[in-house]
Amino acid sequence: MVAHFFKTALRNFLKHKVFSFLNVTGLAIGMAGAMILLFWIQNQLSIDRFHDKENNLFKVYANRNIGGQVQTTNSIPYPLFTLLQRNFPEIRNTTRIIGDQKLFQYEENRLSLEGNIVDASFLDMFSFPLIQGEKASVLRNPDEIVITERTAKLFFRNANPMNKILKANAGKNYIIKGVLKDLPNNTQFNFNYLVAAGVNVSNNNPVTAFVELVDHADPEAVNRKLASVSSPEKFIMFAYPLKKLWLQSDFENGKPSGGIIDLIYFLGLIAGIILLIACINFMNLSTARSIKRAKEVGVRKVLGGSRRLLIYQFMGESVFLSFIAGMVALGLVSFALPSFNSLTGKQLVIEFTSVYFWIAFGGFVFCTGIIAGSYPAFFLSSFKPAKVLKGIFEQGNMFLTPRKVLFVFQFIVAVVLINFTILLQKQVRHTQDRETGFVKQDLLFHSITKDIAKAYDVLSNELLQSVSVIALSASDIPVTMGGTSHPIQWEGQNEQVDFQIRSSDRAYIETNGLTLLAGRDIDLAQFPGDTASCLINESAITAIGFKKPIGKLLKDGSNDYRVVGTIKDFITSSPLQAVEPLLVRGSHNNHYLNIRLNPAHTQTANLSKVSTILKAYNPNFLTELKFADEQYTGKIKGLLLTARLINIFAAIAIFIACLGLLGLVMFAAESRSKEISIRKVFGANPARIVLALSQDFIRMVITSIVVASPIAWILMNAFLRPLHYRVDISIWILFGSAATALLITIVTIGSQVIKSATTNPIKDLRAD
């Protein structure tokens, strides 16, 4: 019986090549799109879920009430960190993780690498396996280092790196005591080396802290104890599970408020929509061809075939086509995955050697076949043999049939997706065009190395005297980066507001292309007392409420700063969010050179001159210039990626819907070929025939637009609501989407209906 079903399925597949091709193509593209998204979702859900102690690992956050709003920080003051293991028996291990960057040298090889400063317990808490060295003994001394496999190959190729010495830019030597297996693809940690945290490495600076709870410890009870710890900063600590850290990393008013999980839900919905539209195509094309198979069903029933047997047969045919489509989809995924990895920065692979993959793939194909074939199987098996053998075929109410409902549903989804793609493009352009408040062009940054710090004054003078540089300053971080936040008080008020804190030595406004509103810039050379002076931005002026803030005193803990200048707001964090209050204080303790190039000369000439001067004063370090415009683009990288993913997979869904539309038009033209020929013989012009063939489809698309537009409006508003800086949803987006949907429909059906309207009628009238 199975062999017979297989033969029948193959015979029908080969007999109706065009419709079989459309069915398989639509299903294959839908399955491929869904598979790629499911691979990405699976990767996101597995981030840092491989650690053996996953259920016991927590990151320590802190809440603080400022101005009636609870603000959450992912770091805690170092004195609080020291209390964690000493005062909490429920905590087995603790570790700091402090971002670090060093220039290492071995013989002639020099590499600037990013790593982490950690406590010795780090490798016991997290499952990053060593391929050389002993976990129990590494990271116990401050002159020891553990490097990754990749780092070892960069320095030593195939030689044994153990006990070799790497020279660092701070004049310190590190002995390699361990080599880690390269970090897996599904971790949020990113480091090339680990060095031991000394006793005083953190001082009183905030630190990122992780804790490992003892088995069977109650996290809620631990959080209640953490909240009872008092601190001068009025922090309320809490432990947040590692397994939620990647997916739900956003906090609002002290509570988790989403994160990457929102994108996972959205793209998971799109994966389901793509697959559903492909299945609907299959249903529509299968039921549209029902007249062709009606007599087959009648004959089988007359010969004793039961309806259950017919359902099995049609389901089997669907699973057979789904298997073919699945294999095609697998080829499409293999072809598309490298481009998808390049877009997302992931390294997703198809694990062809994994038994679990093939089980999952088989289940995916089988379920798709069952879903796609369910309605056609029950529909075709319901035919009455006495009627269909006499040529009587009831198609039901022509005004509303399941096929029309499915078609309209397809295009409702398509129209909603078209609205979203237009909205996203508008939001991306709106964000990209937002006034930054600083001048990105011709602005460079270079870290202040030990050599540059020694020769800072001489180097600065030489750069400024060159024709390539028109302004220069030093700051703790570049203008494109977000700074640390501190609670600030001001004279006459007890209220505190979080300000971003930055520092500079001079010419901060000129170098970064900021706008001075009142007062002057900080200049430690001309005003040595500017170590107690500051600049504030417009948002800070609004926060403190002074109409004339020049000369007012602001307090950061035990430090007082006198306002000497006010500046226009500039974007410090995400361009999608409001600008935070900002304070720029005078300080000699800075980490970056800010260099404004001369726009009167070519960038190539400017870079060559600046690099030459830097290398002369920075001989023991790499010259690594960073561009402000590139760093700013990185701020909207997430938005750009989201927009591209949604646009690509929305286009796939729309394309699949168009394939289904094309198949239905082709079948309608084939079914009505004799009617069309008779109309031609009696003088009907091609335009009326085109209208007769297309009006039903255009009517259904218009119905889809009418239903989809309010749905799209509601969903787009919900999508934009969390964004502070967002576009307004214009009614023209709905009109543009409607016009696009109609244009797609006309283009899809146009060639087929015109071909049918202009074909010689003699051939069809002579046919049996």
Coordinates of C-alpha atoms in Angstrom, one line a residue, residues 30-573:
G30 CA 9.4 28.9 3.2
M31 CA 11.1 26.0 4.9
A32 CA 14.6 27.5 4.1
G33 CA 13.6 30.9 5.5
A34 CA 12.1 29.3 8.7
M35 CA 15.1 27.0 9.1
I36 CA 17.6 29.9 9.0
L37 CA 15.6 31.9 11.6
L38 CA 15.3 28.8 13.8
F39 CA 19.0 28.2 13.6
W40 CA 19.6 31.8 14.8
I41 CA 16.9 31.6 17.5
Q42 CA 18.4 28.3 18.7
N43 CA 21.8 30.0 18.9
Q44 CA 20.5 32.9 20.9
L45 CA 18.6 30.7 23.3
S46 CA 21.8 28.6 23.9
I47 CA 24.0 31.6 24.9
D48 CA 26.0 30.7 28.0
R49 CA 23.7 27.7 28.7
F50 CA 26.6 25.3 28.4
H51 CA 28.2 26.1 31.8
D52 CA 28.1 23.2 34.2
K53 CA 27.1 25.5 37.0
E54 CA 24.6 27.5 35.0
N55 CA 21.8 27.2 37.5
N56 CA 24.0 28.5 40.3
L57 CA 25.6 31.4 38.5
F58 CA 24.3 35.0 39.0
K59 CA 25.4 38.4 38.0
V60 CA 25.1 41.1 40.7
Y61 CA 23.1 44.2 39.8
A62 CA 22.2 47.2 41.9
N63 CA 19.1 49.4 42.0
R64 CA 19.1 53.0 43.2
N65 CA 16.2 55.3 43.6
I66 CA 16.9 58.6 41.9
G67 CA 14.3 61.3 41.5
G68 CA 11.5 58.8 42.1
Q69 CA 12.7 56.4 39.4
V70 CA 14.6 53.2 40.2
Q71 CA 17.7 53.0 38.0
T72 CA 19.6 49.7 37.5
T73 CA 23.3 49.4 37.1
N74 CA 25.2 46.2 36.1
S75 CA 28.2 47.0 38.3
I76 CA 28.7 47.6 42.1
P77 CA 31.2 49.5 44.1
Y78 CA 34.3 47.4 45.0
P79 CA 33.7 47.6 48.8
L80 CA 30.3 45.9 48.3
F81 CA 32.0 43.2 46.2
T82 CA 34.3 42.4 49.1
L83 CA 31.3 41.8 51.3
L84 CA 29.7 39.2 49.1
Q85 CA 31.7 36.1 50.0
R86 CA 32.7 37.2 53.4
N87 CA 29.2 37.9 54.7
F88 CA 27.1 35.4 52.7
P89 CA 27.4 31.7 53.4
E90 CA 25.0 31.0 50.5
I91 CA 27.7 32.3 48.1
R92 CA 30.3 29.7 47.3
N93 CA 32.4 31.7 44.9
T94 CA 32.8 35.3 43.5
T95 CA 34.7 36.8 40.7
R96 CA 35.2 40.2 39.2
I97 CA 35.3 40.7 35.5
I98 CA 37.1 43.8 34.4
G99 CA 37.5 44.7 30.7
D100 CA 41.1 45.1 29.7
Q101 CA 43.2 45.9 26.7
K102 CA 47.0 45.4 26.4
L103 CA 49.6 45.4 23.7
F104 CA 51.6 42.2 24.0
Q105 CA 55.0 41.4 22.5
Y106 CA 56.8 38.1 21.9
E107 CA 60.1 38.5 20.0
E108 CA 59.1 40.4 16.9
N109 CA 55.3 39.8 17.2
R110 CA 53.2 42.6 18.6
L111 CA 49.4 42.4 19.0
S112 CA 46.9 44.6 20.7
L113 CA 44.4 42.3 22.4
E114 CA 41.2 42.6 24.5
G115 CA 40.9 40.5 27.6
N116 CA 39.6 40.3 31.1
I117 CA 41.0 40.8 34.6
V118 CA 39.4 38.2 36.7
D119 CA 39.7 36.4 40.1
A120 CA 41.2 32.9 40.3
S121 CA 37.7 31.4 40.8
F122 CA 36.6 32.5 37.3
L123 CA 37.6 29.2 35.6
D124 CA 36.0 27.2 38.4
M125 CA 32.7 29.0 38.0
F126 CA 32.5 29.1 34.2
S127 CA 33.0 26.1 31.9
F128 CA 35.8 27.5 29.6
P129 CA 38.0 24.4 29.4
L130 CA 41.8 24.5 29.5
I131 CA 43.6 22.4 26.9
Q132 CA 46.9 23.2 28.6
G133 CA 47.5 24.0 32.3
E134 CA 45.7 23.1 35.5
K135 CA 42.5 24.9 36.5
A136 CA 43.3 24.6 40.2
S137 CA 46.6 26.5 39.9
V138 CA 46.2 29.2 37.2
L139 CA 45.4 32.8 37.8
R140 CA 46.8 32.6 41.4
N141 CA 49.6 35.1 40.8
P142 CA 49.3 38.6 39.3
D143 CA 52.2 37.9 36.8
E144 CA 50.3 34.9 35.3
I145 CA 48.3 34.9 32.1
V146 CA 45.9 32.4 30.4
I147 CA 45.5 32.8 26.6
T148 CA 43.1 31.3 24.1
E149 CA 44.0 28.8 21.5
R150 CA 43.7 31.4 18.8
T151 CA 46.0 33.9 20.6
A152 CA 48.6 31.1 21.1
K153 CA 48.6 30.4 17.4
L154 CA 49.0 34.1 16.6
F155 CA 52.1 34.4 18.7
F156 CA 53.6 30.9 18.6
R157 CA 52.1 29.1 15.7
N158 CA 52.5 25.4 16.4
A159 CA 55.1 25.8 19.2
N160 CA 54.2 25.1 22.8
P161 CA 53.3 28.4 24.5
M162 CA 53.5 27.1 28.1
N163 CA 55.8 29.1 30.4
K164 CA 56.7 31.5 27.6
I165 CA 56.8 35.2 28.6
L166 CA 54.6 37.9 27.0
K167 CA 55.8 41.5 27.4
A168 CA 52.9 44.0 28.0
N169 CA 52.8 47.7 27.3
A170 CA 52.8 48.6 31.0
G171 CA 56.3 47.3 31.2
K172 CA 55.1 44.1 32.9
N173 CA 55.9 40.5 31.9
Y174 CA 53.3 37.8 32.0
I175 CA 54.1 34.0 32.2
I176 CA 51.7 31.8 30.2
K177 CA 50.3 29.3 32.6
G178 CA 47.4 28.0 30.6
V179 CA 45.8 27.8 27.1
L180 CA 42.0 27.9 26.9
K181 CA 40.0 26.2 24.2
D182 CA 38.7 28.9 21.8
L183 CA 35.4 30.4 23.1
P184 CA 32.3 28.8 21.7
N185 CA 30.0 30.6 19.3
N186 CA 27.2 30.7 21.9
T187 CA 28.7 32.9 24.6
Q188 CA 28.4 36.6 25.4
F189 CA 31.9 36.6 26.9
N190 CA 34.6 37.9 24.6
F191 CA 38.3 37.8 25.6
N192 CA 41.6 36.7 24.2
Y193 CA 43.4 36.4 27.5
L194 CA 42.7 36.3 31.3
V195 CA 45.0 37.9 33.9
A196 CA 44.6 37.7 37.7
A197 CA 43.0 40.6 39.6
G198 CA 45.2 41.9 42.3
V199 CA 44.0 42.8 45.7
N200 CA 43.8 46.5 44.9
V201 CA 43.1 46.4 41.2
S202 CA 39.6 47.8 41.6
N203 CA 40.2 50.3 44.4
N204 CA 36.8 52.0 44.8
N205 CA 35.8 51.8 41.1
P206 CA 32.6 49.9 40.2
V207 CA 33.2 46.3 39.2
T208 CA 31.2 43.7 37.3
A209 CA 30.6 40.9 39.8
F210 CA 29.4 37.3 39.4
V211 CA 28.5 34.9 42.2
E212 CA 28.1 31.2 42.5
L213 CA 25.5 30.1 45.0
V214 CA 25.8 26.9 46.9
D215 CA 23.5 24.0 45.8
H216 CA 19.9 24.3 46.9
A217 CA 20.3 28.0 47.9
D218 CA 17.1 30.0 47.5
P219 CA 17.9 33.0 45.1
E220 CA 15.0 35.0 46.5
A221 CA 16.2 34.6 50.1
V222 CA 19.7 35.6 48.9
N223 CA 18.3 38.7 47.2
R224 CA 16.5 39.7 50.4
K225 CA 19.8 39.5 52.3
L226 CA 21.6 41.4 49.6
A227 CA 18.9 44.2 49.7
S228 CA 19.5 44.6 53.4
V229 CA 23.2 45.6 52.9
S230 CA 23.6 49.3 53.4
S231 CA 26.0 51.5 51.3
P232 CA 26.8 55.2 51.2
E233 CA 25.5 55.2 47.6
K234 CA 22.1 53.7 48.7
F235 CA 22.6 50.7 46.3
I236 CA 20.1 47.8 46.7
M237 CA 21.9 44.8 45.3
F238 CA 20.3 41.7 43.7
A239 CA 21.5 38.6 42.0
Y240 CA 20.3 38.0 38.4
P241 CA 20.4 34.5 36.9
L242 CA 23.1 33.9 34.2
K243 CA 20.5 32.0 32.1
K244 CA 18.4 35.2 31.8
L245 CA 21.3 37.5 31.3
W246 CA 21.5 37.4 27.5
L247 CA 17.8 37.2 26.8
Q248 CA 16.4 39.7 29.3
S249 CA 19.1 42.3 29.9
D250 CA 17.0 45.5 29.9
F251 CA 15.6 47.0 33.1
E252 CA 12.9 49.6 33.6
N253 CA 12.2 51.1 37.0
G254 CA 14.2 48.3 38.6
K255 CA 12.4 45.4 36.9
P256 CA 13.4 43.2 33.9
S257 CA 11.8 44.7 30.8
G258 CA 12.9 42.5 27.9
G259 CA 15.9 42.6 25.7
I260 CA 17.0 40.3 22.9
I261 CA 14.1 38.0 23.8
D262 CA 11.8 40.6 22.1
L263 CA 13.6 40.2 18.8
I264 CA 13.6 36.4 19.2
Y265 CA 9.8 36.4 19.6
F266 CA 9.4 38.7 16.6
L267 CA 11.7 36.7 14.3
G268 CA 10.1 33.5 15.6
L269 CA 6.7 34.9 14.6
I270 CA 8.1 35.8 11.2
A271 CA 9.5 32.2 10.8
G272 CA 6.1 30.8 11.6
I273 CA 4.4 33.2 9.2
I274 CA 6.8 32.3 6.4
L275 CA 6.2 28.6 6.9
L276 CA 2.4 29.1 7.3
I277 CA 2.2 31.2 4.1
A278 CA 4.1 28.4 2.2
C279 CA 1.7 25.8 3.7
I280 CA -1.3 27.9 2.6
N281 CA 0.1 28.1 -0.9
F282 CA 0.2 24.3 -0.9
M283 CA -3.4 24.1 0.4
N284 CA -4.7 26.6 -2.2
L285 CA -3.0 25.0 -5.2
S286 CA -4.0 21.5 -4.1
T287 CA -7.6 22.4 -3.6
A288 CA -7.7 24.5 -6.8
R289 CA -6.8 21.4 -8.7
S290 CA -9.5 19.4 -7.0
I291 CA -11.6 19.2 -10.1
K292 CA -8.7 17.5 -11.9
R293 CA -8.7 14.7 -9.2
A294 CA -12.4 14.5 -8.5
K295 CA -13.0 11.5 -10.8
E296 CA -10.0 9.8 -9.3
V297 CA -11.5 10.1 -5.9
G298 CA -14.9 8.9 -7.2
V299 CA -13.5 5.8 -8.8
R300 CA -11.5 4.9 -5.7
K301 CA -14.6 5.2 -3.5
V302 CA -16.7 3.1 -6.0
L303 CA -14.0 0.4 -5.9
G304 CA -14.2 0.3 -2.1
G305 CA -11.7 2.8 -1.0
S306 CA -12.6 4.4 2.4
R307 CA -12.3 8.1 3.2
R308 CA -9.7 7.3 5.8
L309 CA -7.5 5.5 3.2
L310 CA -7.9 8.5 0.8
I311 CA -6.8 10.9 3.6
Y312 CA -3.8 8.7 4.2
Q313 CA -3.0 8.8 0.5
F314 CA -3.3 12.6 0.2
M315 CA -1.4 13.2 3.4
G316 CA 1.3 10.8 2.1
E317 CA 1.6 12.8 -1.1
S318 CA 1.9 16.0 1.0
V319 CA 4.7 14.5 3.1
F320 CA 6.4 13.3 -0.1
L321 CA 6.4 16.8 -1.6
S322 CA 7.4 18.2 1.8
F323 CA 10.4 15.8 1.8
I324 CA 11.5 17.0 -1.7
A325 CA 11.0 20.6 -0.6
G326 CA 12.9 19.9 2.6
M327 CA 16.0 18.6 0.7
V328 CA 15.8 21.7 -1.6
A329 CA 15.5 23.9 1.4
L330 CA 18.6 22.3 3.0
G331 CA 20.6 23.2 -0.1
L332 CA 19.2 26.7 0.0
V333 CA 20.2 27.1 3.7
S334 CA 23.7 25.7 3.0
F335 CA 24.1 28.3 0.2
A336 CA 22.6 31.3 2.2
L337 CA 24.1 30.6 5.6
P338 CA 27.6 32.2 5.0
S339 CA 25.9 35.4 3.9
F340 CA 23.6 35.3 6.9
N341 CA 26.6 34.7 9.2
S342 CA 28.3 37.7 7.7
L343 CA 25.2 39.9 8.3
T344 CA 24.7 38.8 11.9
G345 CA 28.3 38.3 13.0
K346 CA 27.5 34.7 13.9
Q347 CA 29.1 31.4 12.9
L348 CA 26.0 29.2 12.5
V349 CA 26.6 25.8 10.9
I350 CA 24.5 22.8 9.8
E351 CA 25.6 19.9 11.9
F352 CA 25.2 17.2 9.2
T353 CA 27.0 14.6 11.3
S354 CA 24.6 15.1 14.2
V355 CA 21.9 12.4 14.7
Y356 CA 19.8 15.0 16.6
F357 CA 19.9 17.4 13.6
W358 CA 18.5 14.7 11.3
I359 CA 15.8 13.7 13.8
A360 CA 14.8 17.4 14.2
F361 CA 15.0 17.9 10.4
G362 CA 12.8 14.8 9.8
G363 CA 10.3 16.0 12.3
F364 CA 10.3 19.5 10.8
V365 CA 9.6 18.1 7.3
F366 CA 7.0 15.6 8.5
C367 CA 5.1 18.3 10.5
T368 CA 5.2 20.7 7.5
G369 CA 3.9 18.0 5.2
I370 CA 1.0 17.2 7.6
I371 CA 0.1 20.9 8.1
A372 CA 0.3 21.6 4.4
G373 CA -1.7 18.5 3.4
S374 CA -4.3 18.5 6.1
Y375 CA -7.0 20.7 4.5
P376 CA -6.5 19.3 0.9
A377 CA -6.7 15.7 2.3
F378 CA -10.0 16.2 4.1
F379 CA -11.3 18.4 1.2
L380 CA -10.5 16.0 -1.6
S381 CA -11.6 12.9 0.4
S382 CA -15.1 14.5 1.0
F383 CA -16.2 14.3 -2.7
K384 CA -19.4 12.2 -3.3
P385 CA -18.7 9.6 -6.0
A386 CA -22.2 9.6 -7.4
K387 CA -21.9 13.3 -8.2
V388 CA -18.3 13.6 -9.4
L389 CA -18.6 10.6 -11.7
K390 CA -21.5 12.4 -13.4
G391 CA -19.5 15.6 -13.7
I392 CA -21.4 17.4 -11.0
F393 CA -18.9 19.2 -8.8
E394 CA -20.2 21.6 -6.1
Q395 CA -17.7 24.3 -5.3
G396 CA -19.8 25.8 -2.5
N397 CA -20.6 29.4 -1.9
M398 CA -18.5 31.3 -4.4
F399 CA -18.6 34.5 -2.3
L400 CA -16.7 32.9 0.6
T401 CA -14.7 29.7 0.2
P402 CA -11.9 28.4 2.4
R403 CA -9.5 29.0 -0.4
K404 CA -10.5 32.7 -0.6
V405 CA -10.2 33.0 3.2
L406 CA -6.7 31.5 3.1
F407 CA -5.7 33.7 0.2
V408 CA -6.9 36.8 2.0
F409 CA -5.1 35.8 5.2
Q410 CA -1.9 35.4 3.2
F411 CA -2.1 38.9 1.8
I412 CA -3.2 40.4 5.2
V413 CA 0.1 39.1 6.5
A414 CA 1.9 40.4 3.4
V415 CA 0.4 43.9 3.7
V416 CA 1.3 44.1 7.4
L417 CA 4.9 43.1 6.6
I418 CA 5.1 45.7 3.8
N419 CA 4.0 48.3 6.3
F420 CA 6.7 47.2 8.7
T421 CA 9.5 47.3 6.1
I422 CA 8.5 50.8 5.1
L423 CA 8.3 51.9 8.7
L424 CA 11.7 50.4 9.6
Q425 CA 13.4 52.0 6.6
K426 CA 11.9 55.4 7.7
Q427 CA 13.0 54.8 11.3
V428 CA 16.5 53.9 10.3
R429 CA 16.9 57.0 8.1
H430 CA 15.4 59.1 10.9
T431 CA 17.9 57.7 13.3
Q432 CA 20.8 58.1 10.9
D433 CA 19.9 61.7 10.2
R434 CA 19.4 62.7 13.8
E435 CA 21.6 65.6 14.7
T436 CA 24.5 64.2 16.7
G437 CA 25.5 67.4 18.4
F438 CA 29.2 66.8 17.5
V439 CA 31.0 66.7 14.2
K440 CA 31.9 63.2 13.3
Q441 CA 33.9 64.0 10.2
D442 CA 37.7 64.4 10.5
L443 CA 37.6 63.4 14.2
L444 CA 40.0 60.6 15.3
F445 CA 40.9 58.9 18.6
H446 CA 44.0 57.2 19.8
S447 CA 44.6 55.6 23.2
I448 CA 47.1 57.4 25.4
T449 CA 49.8 54.8 25.9
K450 CA 52.6 54.9 28.4
D451 CA 55.0 56.5 25.8
I452 CA 52.4 59.1 24.7
A453 CA 51.7 60.0 28.4
K454 CA 55.4 60.7 28.9
A455 CA 55.7 63.0 25.9
Y456 CA 52.1 64.4 25.9
D457 CA 53.0 68.1 25.9
V458 CA 55.7 67.8 23.2
L459 CA 53.6 65.5 21.1
S460 CA 50.5 67.8 21.4
N461 CA 52.6 70.8 20.3
E462 CA 54.0 69.0 17.3
L463 CA 50.6 67.8 16.2
L464 CA 49.1 71.2 16.5
Q465 CA 51.9 72.9 14.7
S466 CA 51.5 70.5 11.7
V467 CA 49.2 71.5 8.9
S468 CA 47.1 68.3 9.4
V469 CA 45.6 69.0 12.9
I470 CA 43.6 72.0 13.9
A471 CA 42.5 71.0 17.4
L472 CA 43.5 68.4 20.0
S473 CA 42.5 67.4 23.5
A474 CA 42.7 64.5 25.9
S475 CA 39.7 62.8 27.5
D476 CA 38.9 59.8 29.6
I477 CA 36.7 58.3 26.8
P478 CA 35.9 59.3 23.2
V479 CA 32.9 61.5 22.6
T480 CA 31.2 58.6 20.8
M481 CA 31.2 56.4 23.9
G482 CA 28.8 56.4 26.9
G483 CA 30.4 57.3 30.2
T484 CA 29.8 56.1 33.7
S485 CA 27.0 57.6 35.7
H486 CA 27.2 59.2 39.2
P487 CA 24.5 60.8 41.4
I488 CA 24.9 64.6 41.3
Q489 CA 23.6 67.1 43.8
W490 CA 23.6 70.9 43.4
E491 CA 23.5 73.8 45.8
G492 CA 20.2 74.4 47.5
Q493 CA 18.9 70.9 46.8
N494 CA 19.1 67.5 48.4
E495 CA 17.8 65.7 45.4
Q496 CA 20.2 63.5 43.3
V497 CA 20.1 62.9 39.6
D498 CA 22.4 60.6 37.6
F499 CA 24.8 62.4 35.4
Q500 CA 27.2 60.9 32.9
I501 CA 30.7 61.9 34.0
R502 CA 33.5 62.7 31.6
S503 CA 36.9 64.4 31.9
S504 CA 39.0 66.5 29.6
D505 CA 42.1 68.7 29.9
R506 CA 41.4 71.4 27.2
A507 CA 39.7 72.2 23.9
Y508 CA 37.0 69.6 24.5
I509 CA 34.4 71.7 22.6
E510 CA 36.6 72.7 19.7
T511 CA 38.1 69.3 19.1
N512 CA 34.8 67.4 19.2
G513 CA 32.8 70.0 17.2
L514 CA 30.4 70.8 20.1
T515 CA 28.3 73.9 20.4
L516 CA 29.1 76.3 23.3
L517 CA 25.9 77.9 24.7
A518 CA 27.4 80.0 27.4
G519 CA 30.6 80.5 29.4
R520 CA 33.9 78.9 28.2
D521 CA 35.6 75.6 27.7
I522 CA 37.8 73.8 30.3
D523 CA 41.5 74.7 29.9
L524 CA 43.9 73.3 32.5
A525 CA 46.9 75.0 30.8
Q526 CA 45.4 78.5 31.2
F527 CA 43.3 77.8 34.3
P528 CA 45.0 75.2 36.5
G529 CA 42.1 75.4 38.9
D530 CA 39.8 73.9 36.3
T531 CA 40.3 70.5 38.0
A532 CA 37.4 71.9 40.1
S533 CA 35.4 73.2 37.1
C534 CA 33.0 71.5 34.7
L535 CA 30.9 71.8 31.6
I536 CA 27.2 70.7 31.6
N537 CA 24.8 70.0 28.7
E538 CA 21.2 71.1 28.1
S539 CA 19.7 68.0 29.7
A540 CA 21.7 68.7 32.8
I541 CA 20.5 72.3 32.9
T542 CA 16.9 71.0 32.7
A543 CA 17.6 68.5 35.4
I544 CA 19.0 71.0 37.9
G545 CA 16.5 73.7 37.0
F546 CA 18.8 76.7 36.9
K547 CA 18.1 79.2 34.1
K548 CA 21.6 80.6 34.5
P549 CA 23.8 77.7 35.7
I550 CA 27.2 79.4 35.1
G551 CA 29.0 79.6 38.4
K552 CA 26.7 77.2 40.2
L553 CA 28.2 74.4 42.3
L554 CA 27.6 70.7 41.6
K555 CA 28.6 67.9 44.0
D556 CA 29.8 64.4 42.9
G557 CA 30.2 62.7 46.3
S558 CA 33.0 64.5 48.0
N559 CA 34.0 66.4 44.9
D560 CA 32.7 69.9 44.1
Y561 CA 32.7 71.3 40.6
R562 CA 31.9 74.9 39.5
V563 CA 30.0 75.2 36.2
V564 CA 32.2 77.3 33.8
G565 CA 30.4 76.5 30.5
T566 CA 27.2 75.0 29.1
I567 CA 27.1 73.0 25.8
K568 CA 24.4 71.8 23.5
D569 CA 23.2 68.2 23.9
F570 CA 25.1 65.6 21.9
I571 CA 24.4 61.9 21.6
T572 CA 26.4 59.9 24.1
S573 CA 24.6 56.6 24.1

